[in-house]
Amino acid sequence: MTKRTLGILSSTIAAMGVLVGSAAALEVASSTTVAGTPDSVWKKIGDFCAIQTWHPGVSKCEQTDEAGATYRTLTATDGGTIKEKLVEQTDTSYTYEIIESPLPVEDYQATISVSAEGDRTRVDWKGSFDAKGQSDAEAKTVISDIYKAGLEQIAKMGGN
């Protein structure tokens, strides 16, 4: 290759990086610290459909298996539904993605996890997504409010 060709190629790759970088996903992360061990807290919140017992915005959760993958359909207290797919699960976390939802997000993936923090347990909920139909700030506020409501309820429940 000539120096000119290498220069053009380098400029093209650099420009592609700028384009990809400018389309970075939005991120929201929230956490709370609760009484109890990670194991005791995870027993209360770690089942994929346990969200119906600890999130005040979820009135019902139905879990299904489709083609070897695990899904849950959440019914919100306002009647809306969200279909989510379990992507990965460990003894202290799970990662999921939204498949169908009225929320102002797309390409959404999140992880909820527990870890020891002294004699208490830290619960982390973090997600990345793109805004859909609303501004980035509005989409981040919606997701942040969802996390906050769930984590507040987990904190009230504790792990004991």
Short mmCIF file of C-alpha atoms in Angstrom, two decimals:
data_model
loop_
_atom_site.label_atom_id
_atom_site.label_comp_id
_atom_site.label_asym_id
_atom_site.label_seq_id
_atom_site.Cartn_x
_atom_site.Cartn_y
_atom_site.Cartn_z
CA MET A 1 0.00 0.00 0.00
CA THR A 2 1.13 3.51 -0.70
CA LYS A 3 1.38 6.16 2.01
CA ARG A 4 -1.55 7.98 0.40
CA THR A 5 -3.74 4.85 0.53
CA LEU A 6 -2.76 4.23 4.14
CA GLY A 7 -3.59 7.86 4.96
CA ILE A 8 -7.02 7.62 3.35
CA LEU A 9 -7.68 4.31 5.10
CA SER A 10 -6.61 5.74 8.48
CA SER A 11 -8.82 8.81 7.98
CA THR A 12 -11.78 6.62 7.04
CA ILE A 13 -11.32 4.37 10.09
CA ALA A 14 -10.98 7.43 12.36
CA ALA A 15 -14.17 8.93 10.91
CA MET A 16 -16.02 5.65 11.45
CA GLY A 17 -14.89 5.66 15.09
CA VAL A 18 -16.28 9.16 15.57
CA LEU A 19 -19.61 8.13 14.07
CA VAL A 20 -19.84 5.02 16.22
CA GLY A 21 -18.72 6.93 19.31
CA SER A 22 -21.40 9.56 18.85
CA ALA A 23 -24.09 6.89 18.93
CA ALA A 24 -23.12 5.66 22.40
CA ALA A 25 -25.90 4.19 24.48
CA LEU A 26 -27.34 6.06 27.44
CA GLU A 27 -26.62 4.60 30.87
CA VAL A 28 -28.42 4.67 34.19
CA ALA A 29 -27.13 3.11 37.39
CA SER A 30 -28.62 3.10 40.86
CA SER A 31 -27.93 1.24 44.08
CA THR A 32 -29.04 0.79 47.66
CA THR A 33 -27.59 -0.91 50.71
CA VAL A 34 -29.84 -3.16 52.75
CA ALA A 35 -29.72 -5.28 55.88
CA GLY A 36 -28.90 -8.93 55.40
CA THR A 37 -26.40 -11.08 53.58
CA PRO A 38 -26.14 -11.13 49.78
CA ASP A 39 -27.53 -14.68 49.86
CA SER A 40 -30.59 -13.72 51.93
CA VAL A 41 -31.30 -10.64 49.80
CA TRP A 42 -30.83 -12.60 46.55
CA LYS A 43 -33.28 -15.26 47.77
CA LYS A 44 -35.93 -12.51 47.88
CA ILE A 45 -35.13 -10.69 44.62
CA GLY A 46 -33.03 -13.02 42.45
CA ASP A 47 -35.71 -15.12 40.80
CA PHE A 48 -36.42 -13.67 37.35
CA CYS A 49 -40.12 -13.23 38.15
CA ALA A 50 -39.62 -12.15 41.78
CA ILE A 51 -39.83 -8.55 40.54
CA GLN A 52 -43.61 -8.81 41.04
CA THR A 53 -42.97 -9.12 44.80
CA TRP A 54 -40.58 -6.20 45.17
CA HIS A 55 -41.29 -3.61 42.47
CA PRO A 56 -44.31 -1.40 43.24
CA GLY A 57 -44.91 -0.73 39.52
CA VAL A 58 -45.30 -4.43 38.64
CA SER A 59 -48.57 -6.16 39.46
CA LYS A 60 -47.90 -9.46 37.68
CA CYS A 61 -45.06 -11.46 36.13
CA GLU A 62 -45.46 -14.47 33.86
CA GLN A 63 -42.37 -16.47 32.96
CA THR A 64 -42.17 -18.53 29.77
CA ASP A 65 -39.57 -20.54 27.90
CA GLU A 66 -39.36 -20.01 24.17
CA ALA A 67 -36.85 -21.85 21.98
CA GLY A 68 -34.59 -22.50 24.96
CA ALA A 69 -34.64 -18.89 26.21
CA THR A 70 -36.38 -17.56 29.32
CA TYR A 71 -38.76 -14.61 29.03
CA ARG A 72 -40.94 -12.73 31.45
CA THR A 73 -43.96 -10.61 30.67
CA LEU A 74 -44.53 -7.91 33.25
CA THR A 75 -47.91 -6.31 33.75
CA ALA A 76 -47.53 -2.84 35.19
CA THR A 77 -49.94 -1.43 37.73
CA ASP A 78 -51.22 0.88 34.96
CA GLY A 79 -52.01 -2.15 32.77
CA GLY A 80 -49.10 -1.82 30.31
CA THR A 81 -46.96 -4.85 29.51
CA ILE A 82 -43.23 -5.31 29.04
CA LYS A 83 -41.65 -8.45 27.60
CA GLU A 84 -38.09 -9.15 28.70
CA LYS A 85 -35.56 -11.86 27.91
CA LEU A 86 -33.12 -13.31 30.43
CA VAL A 87 -29.65 -13.00 28.90
CA GLU A 88 -27.41 -14.25 31.72
CA GLN A 89 -27.82 -15.41 35.30
CA THR A 90 -25.32 -16.07 38.12
CA ASP A 91 -25.67 -16.76 41.83
CA THR A 92 -25.70 -13.00 42.53
CA SER A 93 -26.97 -11.31 39.36
CA TYR A 94 -29.02 -11.50 36.22
CA THR A 95 -28.93 -9.57 32.97
CA TYR A 96 -31.97 -9.06 30.79
CA GLU A 97 -33.08 -7.14 27.73
CA ILE A 98 -36.39 -5.58 26.81
CA ILE A 99 -38.03 -7.20 23.80
CA GLU A 100 -41.33 -5.26 23.68
CA SER A 101 -42.31 -2.26 25.77
CA PRO A 102 -44.20 1.04 25.87
CA LEU A 103 -41.17 2.61 27.59
CA PRO A 104 -39.28 5.33 25.66
CA VAL A 105 -36.24 3.08 25.15
CA GLU A 106 -34.81 0.62 22.66
CA ASP A 107 -31.75 -1.64 22.67
CA TYR A 108 -32.21 -1.82 26.45
CA GLN A 109 -30.11 -4.21 28.51
CA ALA A 110 -29.78 -4.16 32.29
CA THR A 111 -28.24 -6.07 35.16
CA ILE A 112 -29.38 -6.34 38.75
CA SER A 113 -26.87 -7.72 41.24
CA VAL A 114 -26.03 -8.06 44.93
CA SER A 115 -22.68 -7.90 46.69
CA ALA A 116 -21.42 -7.77 50.26
CA GLU A 117 -20.82 -4.35 51.74
CA GLY A 118 -19.59 -4.86 55.28
CA ASP A 119 -22.32 -6.69 57.18
CA ARG A 120 -24.95 -5.44 54.73
CA THR A 121 -25.75 -6.02 51.06
CA ARG A 122 -25.41 -3.63 48.18
CA VAL A 123 -28.00 -3.98 45.42
CA ASP A 124 -27.00 -2.51 42.05
CA TRP A 125 -29.27 -1.99 39.04
CA LYS A 126 -27.70 -0.62 35.90
CA GLY A 127 -28.84 -0.42 32.32
CA SER A 128 -27.88 0.88 28.91
CA PHE A 129 -30.26 1.86 26.13
CA ASP A 130 -31.12 4.33 23.41
CA ALA A 131 -33.95 6.84 23.73
CA LYS A 132 -37.03 6.15 21.60
CA GLY A 133 -39.67 8.82 21.00
CA GLN A 134 -38.41 11.09 23.78
CA SER A 135 -35.25 13.04 24.51
CA ASP A 136 -32.24 11.32 26.05
CA ALA A 137 -32.88 13.17 29.33
CA GLU A 138 -36.54 12.10 29.42
CA ALA A 139 -35.68 8.46 28.69
CA LYS A 140 -33.00 8.48 31.41
CA THR A 141 -35.48 9.96 33.90
CA VAL A 142 -38.06 7.25 33.17
CA ILE A 143 -35.54 4.44 33.70
CA SER A 144 -33.98 6.13 36.74
CA ASP A 145 -37.44 6.46 38.34
CA ILE A 146 -38.15 2.76 37.70
CA TYR A 147 -34.86 1.76 39.34
CA LYS A 148 -35.39 4.12 42.28
CA ALA A 149 -38.89 2.77 43.02
CA GLY A 150 -37.70 -0.84 42.94
CA LEU A 151 -34.60 -0.24 45.03
CA GLU A 152 -36.56 1.72 47.62
CA GLN A 153 -38.91 -1.24 48.04
CA ILE A 154 -35.98 -3.69 48.28
CA ALA A 155 -34.47 -1.48 50.99
CA LYS A 156 -37.75 -1.62 52.94
CA MET A 157 -37.88 -5.42 52.62
CA GLY A 158 -34.25 -6.03 53.56
CA GLY A 159 -32.77 -9.47 53.51
CA ASN A 160 -33.66 -10.66 56.98
#
